[in-house]
């Protein structure tokens, strides 16, 4: 039986989800953050094995052929994917596995893990706010911003497939919501070992 649980967090670039995840990992224990692999170039300030595992396109395609990815997607002309083995190891160790993946990846993970999964979509209050945040990032070109806005518009149509929605207007309040969800996961009846609980209670 799967001992750990999965928390999938999705949302457009610029929604603040990375900041919220970092804060959650700092304040809560027993978390395994699933680090994705990607074929895109490493950016200033990023570290291999911390932000992503940066690999070549050939390596990634070989991983696809060998079924080494739990999920993978082609985004902005680059491959992104989640290695399966470390996730299974973390779940068997009873860890809370946190994913930061897009809607496409979420649907794949949800199809493979029918139990012990909680999902959260994080976004801004509207498209205008998201665009303003993206414009503040010097690394984003106008083309990048427009492309990300289009992707965000498509992804927002899928929020009804998630368990929770957090509108990140205020970082402090958004974090309180995320942390509350994380804590509540430990008490979801669908994630509990009923047989063990009943045996301990009755006998």
mmCIF file of C-alpha atoms in Angstrom:
data_model
loop_
_atom_site.group_PDB
_atom_site.id
_atom_site.type_symbol
_atom_site.label_atom_id
_atom_site.label_comp_id
_atom_site.label_asym_id
_atom_site.label_seq_id
_atom_site.Cartn_x
_atom_site.Cartn_y
_atom_site.Cartn_z
ATOM 1 C CA UNK A 1 0.000 0.000 0.000
ATOM 2 C CA UNK A 2 1.189 3.519 -0.851
ATOM 3 C CA UNK A 3 2.347 5.113 2.411
ATOM 4 C CA UNK A 4 2.871 8.683 1.258
ATOM 5 C CA UNK A 5 0.644 11.216 -0.451
ATOM 6 C CA UNK A 6 0.874 13.482 -3.472
ATOM 7 C CA UNK A 7 0.217 17.217 -3.653
ATOM 8 C CA UNK A 8 0.046 18.518 -7.218
ATOM 9 C CA UNK A 9 0.376 22.278 -7.617
ATOM 10 C CA UNK A 10 -0.267 23.917 -10.979
ATOM 11 C CA UNK A 11 -0.591 27.466 -12.181
ATOM 12 C CA UNK A 12 0.734 29.891 -14.760
ATOM 13 C CA UNK A 13 4.246 31.286 -14.656
ATOM 14 C CA UNK A 14 4.008 34.476 -12.619
ATOM 15 C CA UNK A 15 1.287 33.229 -10.280
ATOM 16 C CA UNK A 16 3.723 32.942 -7.370
ATOM 17 C CA UNK A 17 3.426 29.187 -6.955
ATOM 18 C CA UNK A 18 7.202 28.639 -6.732
ATOM 19 C CA UNK A 19 7.460 31.142 -3.873
ATOM 20 C CA UNK A 20 4.574 29.461 -2.054
ATOM 21 C CA UNK A 21 6.099 26.001 -2.488
ATOM 22 C CA UNK A 22 9.468 27.197 -1.160
ATOM 23 C CA UNK A 23 7.761 28.627 1.916
ATOM 24 C CA UNK A 24 5.801 25.405 2.461
ATOM 25 C CA UNK A 25 8.950 23.308 2.318
ATOM 26 C CA UNK A 26 10.665 25.627 4.797
ATOM 27 C CA UNK A 27 7.812 25.468 7.318
ATOM 28 C CA UNK A 28 6.623 21.860 6.970
ATOM 29 C CA UNK A 29 8.485 18.563 7.288
ATOM 30 C CA UNK A 30 8.451 15.158 5.594
ATOM 31 C CA UNK A 31 8.242 16.693 2.110
ATOM 32 C CA UNK A 32 9.859 15.347 -1.035
ATOM 33 C CA UNK A 33 9.808 17.953 -3.810
ATOM 34 C CA UNK A 34 9.797 16.286 -7.186
ATOM 35 C CA UNK A 35 12.438 17.995 -9.302
ATOM 36 C CA UNK A 36 11.609 17.843 -12.984
ATOM 37 C CA UNK A 37 14.056 17.232 -15.791
ATOM 38 C CA UNK A 38 14.164 19.654 -18.707
ATOM 39 C CA UNK A 39 15.972 20.220 -21.970
ATOM 40 C CA UNK A 40 15.807 24.017 -21.746
ATOM 41 C CA UNK A 41 18.904 26.080 -21.009
ATOM 42 C CA UNK A 42 19.748 26.856 -17.402
ATOM 43 C CA UNK A 43 18.935 30.452 -16.438
ATOM 44 C CA UNK A 44 20.887 32.919 -14.310
ATOM 45 C CA UNK A 45 20.503 32.108 -10.628
ATOM 46 C CA UNK A 46 19.342 28.534 -11.223
ATOM 47 C CA UNK A 47 21.187 25.416 -10.096
ATOM 48 C CA UNK A 48 21.243 21.951 -11.609
ATOM 49 C CA UNK A 49 19.516 19.509 -9.250
ATOM 50 C CA UNK A 50 17.770 22.319 -7.390
ATOM 51 C CA UNK A 51 15.533 24.043 -9.921
ATOM 52 C CA UNK A 52 15.631 21.301 -12.549
ATOM 53 C CA UNK A 53 17.762 18.438 -13.751
ATOM 54 C CA UNK A 54 19.120 19.913 -17.000
ATOM 55 C CA UNK A 55 19.652 17.196 -19.600
ATOM 56 C CA UNK A 56 20.073 16.975 -23.351
ATOM 57 C CA UNK A 57 17.234 16.357 -25.767
ATOM 58 C CA UNK A 58 18.723 12.951 -26.657
ATOM 59 C CA UNK A 59 18.838 11.935 -22.981
ATOM 60 C CA UNK A 60 15.248 12.988 -22.500
ATOM 61 C CA UNK A 61 13.999 11.091 -25.543
ATOM 62 C CA UNK A 62 15.861 7.987 -24.372
ATOM 63 C CA UNK A 63 14.095 8.307 -21.005
ATOM 64 C CA UNK A 64 10.737 8.451 -22.782
ATOM 65 C CA UNK A 65 11.568 5.293 -24.746
ATOM 66 C CA UNK A 66 12.553 3.477 -21.523
ATOM 67 C CA UNK A 67 9.367 4.574 -19.673
ATOM 68 C CA UNK A 68 11.440 6.373 -17.036
ATOM 69 C CA UNK A 69 9.062 9.346 -16.739
ATOM 70 C CA UNK A 70 5.904 9.505 -14.681
ATOM 71 C CA UNK A 71 4.790 12.352 -16.924
ATOM 72 C CA UNK A 72 6.365 14.496 -19.585
ATOM 73 C CA UNK A 73 5.358 17.314 -21.888
ATOM 74 C CA UNK A 74 6.715 19.539 -24.643
ATOM 75 C CA UNK A 75 6.340 23.146 -23.439
ATOM 76 C CA UNK A 76 7.678 26.268 -25.179
ATOM 77 C CA UNK A 77 9.653 23.932 -27.528
ATOM 78 C CA UNK A 78 11.434 22.275 -24.582
ATOM 79 C CA UNK A 79 10.814 18.935 -22.877
ATOM 80 C CA UNK A 80 9.846 18.746 -19.202
ATOM 81 C CA UNK A 81 9.279 15.534 -17.265
ATOM 82 C CA UNK A 82 9.193 13.797 -13.888
ATOM 83 C CA UNK A 83 11.342 10.743 -13.212
ATOM 84 C CA UNK A 84 9.241 7.895 -11.811
ATOM 85 C CA UNK A 85 11.688 6.002 -9.559
ATOM 86 C CA UNK A 86 12.469 8.712 -6.947
ATOM 87 C CA UNK A 87 8.749 9.514 -6.645
ATOM 88 C CA UNK A 88 7.875 5.884 -5.883
ATOM 89 C CA UNK A 89 10.732 5.656 -3.378
ATOM 90 C CA UNK A 90 9.517 8.777 -1.580
ATOM 91 C CA UNK A 91 5.931 7.504 -1.443
ATOM 92 C CA UNK A 92 7.074 4.161 -0.044
ATOM 93 C CA UNK A 93 8.990 6.081 2.624
ATOM 94 C CA UNK A 94 5.766 7.846 3.643
ATOM 95 C CA UNK A 95 6.773 11.234 2.259
ATOM 96 C CA UNK A 96 4.441 14.002 1.116
ATOM 97 C CA UNK A 97 5.458 14.300 -2.542
ATOM 98 C CA UNK A 98 4.950 17.783 -3.987
ATOM 99 C CA UNK A 99 4.731 18.343 -7.744
ATOM 100 C CA UNK A 100 4.963 21.691 -9.529
ATOM 101 C CA UNK A 101 3.623 20.714 -12.946
ATOM 102 C CA UNK A 102 1.314 22.034 -15.659
ATOM 103 C CA UNK A 103 -2.254 20.912 -16.368
ATOM 104 C CA UNK A 104 -1.169 18.314 -18.904
ATOM 105 C CA UNK A 105 1.208 16.763 -16.379
ATOM 106 C CA UNK A 106 -1.450 16.877 -13.649
ATOM 107 C CA UNK A 107 -3.879 14.874 -15.770
ATOM 108 C CA UNK A 108 -1.260 12.185 -16.372
ATOM 109 C CA UNK A 109 -0.300 11.953 -12.679
ATOM 110 C CA UNK A 110 -3.988 11.828 -11.700
ATOM 111 C CA UNK A 111 -4.582 8.935 -14.097
ATOM 112 C CA UNK A 112 -1.684 6.955 -12.577
ATOM 113 C CA UNK A 113 -2.282 7.727 -8.899
ATOM 114 C CA UNK A 114 -5.982 7.368 -8.183
ATOM 115 C CA UNK A 115 -5.518 7.458 -4.401
ATOM 116 C CA UNK A 116 -3.624 9.767 -2.071
ATOM 117 C CA UNK A 117 -3.609 12.724 -4.447
ATOM 118 C CA UNK A 118 -4.644 16.307 -3.707
ATOM 119 C CA UNK A 119 -4.491 19.040 -6.341
ATOM 120 C CA UNK A 120 -4.275 22.834 -6.133
ATOM 121 C CA UNK A 121 -4.398 25.423 -8.902
ATOM 122 C CA UNK A 122 -2.779 28.778 -8.103
ATOM 123 C CA UNK A 123 -3.314 31.871 -10.222
ATOM 124 C CA UNK A 124 -3.716 35.646 -10.228
ATOM 125 C CA UNK A 125 -7.111 37.355 -10.077
ATOM 126 C CA UNK A 126 -7.110 37.983 -13.829
ATOM 127 C CA UNK A 127 -5.080 38.043 -17.041
ATOM 128 C CA UNK A 128 -4.104 41.691 -16.621
ATOM 129 C CA UNK A 129 -2.448 41.052 -13.261
ATOM 130 C CA UNK A 130 -0.554 38.055 -14.624
ATOM 131 C CA UNK A 131 0.723 40.090 -17.575
ATOM 132 C CA UNK A 132 1.953 42.851 -15.252
ATOM 133 C CA UNK A 133 3.896 40.339 -13.165
ATOM 134 C CA UNK A 134 5.457 38.762 -16.234
ATOM 135 C CA UNK A 135 6.479 42.185 -17.551
ATOM 136 C CA UNK A 136 8.413 42.807 -14.316
ATOM 137 C CA UNK A 137 10.670 39.858 -15.139
ATOM 138 C CA UNK A 138 13.488 41.212 -17.291
ATOM 139 C CA UNK A 139 14.177 37.756 -18.734
ATOM 140 C CA UNK A 140 10.757 37.644 -20.445
ATOM 141 C CA UNK A 141 10.494 38.980 -23.980
ATOM 142 C CA UNK A 142 7.197 40.240 -25.397
ATOM 143 C CA UNK A 143 6.911 36.971 -27.333
ATOM 144 C CA UNK A 144 7.488 34.965 -24.128
ATOM 145 C CA UNK A 145 4.829 36.941 -22.280
ATOM 146 C CA UNK A 146 2.224 36.525 -25.019
ATOM 147 C CA UNK A 147 2.952 32.808 -25.240
ATOM 148 C CA UNK A 148 2.615 32.355 -21.482
ATOM 149 C CA UNK A 149 -0.637 34.333 -21.402
ATOM 150 C CA UNK A 150 -2.092 32.075 -24.092
ATOM 151 C CA UNK A 151 -1.036 28.964 -22.141
ATOM 152 C CA UNK A 152 -2.472 30.397 -18.913
ATOM 153 C CA UNK A 153 -5.784 31.152 -20.648
ATOM 154 C CA UNK A 154 -6.011 27.548 -21.843
ATOM 155 C CA UNK A 155 -5.066 26.122 -18.433
ATOM 156 C CA UNK A 156 -7.564 28.267 -16.511
ATOM 157 C CA UNK A 157 -10.333 26.391 -18.344
ATOM 158 C CA UNK A 158 -9.335 23.253 -16.393
ATOM 159 C CA UNK A 159 -9.539 24.602 -12.829
ATOM 160 C CA UNK A 160 -12.711 22.608 -12.147
ATOM 161 C CA UNK A 161 -10.599 19.422 -12.361
ATOM 162 C CA UNK A 162 -8.559 20.500 -9.311
ATOM 163 C CA UNK A 163 -9.538 20.005 -5.679
ATOM 164 C CA UNK A 164 -8.677 23.571 -4.668
ATOM 165 C CA UNK A 165 -8.190 26.990 -6.256
ATOM 166 C CA UNK A 166 -6.035 29.710 -4.674
ATOM 167 C CA UNK A 167 -6.170 33.261 -6.049
ATOM 168 C CA UNK A 168 -2.779 34.696 -5.089
ATOM 169 C CA UNK A 169 -3.687 38.349 -4.504
ATOM 170 C CA UNK A 170 -1.957 38.456 -1.126
ATOM 171 C CA UNK A 171 1.073 36.201 -0.624
ATOM 172 C CA UNK A 172 0.516 35.783 3.103
ATOM 173 C CA UNK A 173 -3.134 34.782 2.712
ATOM 174 C CA UNK A 174 -2.349 32.512 -0.232
ATOM 175 C CA UNK A 175 0.283 30.741 1.842
ATOM 176 C CA UNK A 176 -2.121 30.234 4.737
ATOM 177 C CA UNK A 177 -4.527 28.569 2.315
ATOM 178 C CA UNK A 178 -1.855 26.293 0.851
ATOM 179 C CA UNK A 179 -0.491 25.301 4.253
ATOM 180 C CA UNK A 180 -4.008 24.548 5.500
ATOM 181 C CA UNK A 181 -4.570 22.235 2.538
ATOM 182 C CA UNK A 182 -1.252 20.508 3.153
ATOM 183 C CA UNK A 183 -2.047 19.889 6.825
ATOM 184 C CA UNK A 184 -5.600 18.721 6.047
ATOM 185 C CA UNK A 185 -4.229 16.102 3.616
ATOM 186 C CA UNK A 186 -2.979 14.086 6.585
ATOM 187 C CA UNK A 187 -6.556 13.683 7.815
ATOM 188 C CA UNK A 188 -8.388 12.859 4.565
ATOM 189 C CA UNK A 189 -10.292 9.617 5.074
ATOM 190 C CA UNK A 190 -9.536 8.549 1.511
ATOM 191 C CA UNK A 191 -5.840 8.506 2.396
ATOM 192 C CA UNK A 192 -6.088 6.545 5.637
ATOM 193 C CA UNK A 193 -5.393 2.872 6.277
ATOM 194 C CA UNK A 194 -8.858 1.963 7.572
ATOM 195 C CA UNK A 195 -8.033 -1.658 8.319
ATOM 196 C CA UNK A 196 -5.191 -0.724 10.638
ATOM 197 C CA UNK A 197 -7.228 1.993 12.374
ATOM 198 C CA UNK A 198 -10.217 -0.280 12.935
ATOM 199 C CA UNK A 199 -8.039 -3.116 14.231
ATOM 200 C CA UNK A 200 -6.298 -0.797 16.678
ATOM 201 C CA UNK A 201 -9.602 0.647 17.844
ATOM 202 C CA UNK A 202 -11.700 -2.520 18.094
ATOM 203 C CA UNK A 203 -9.217 -5.122 19.282
#
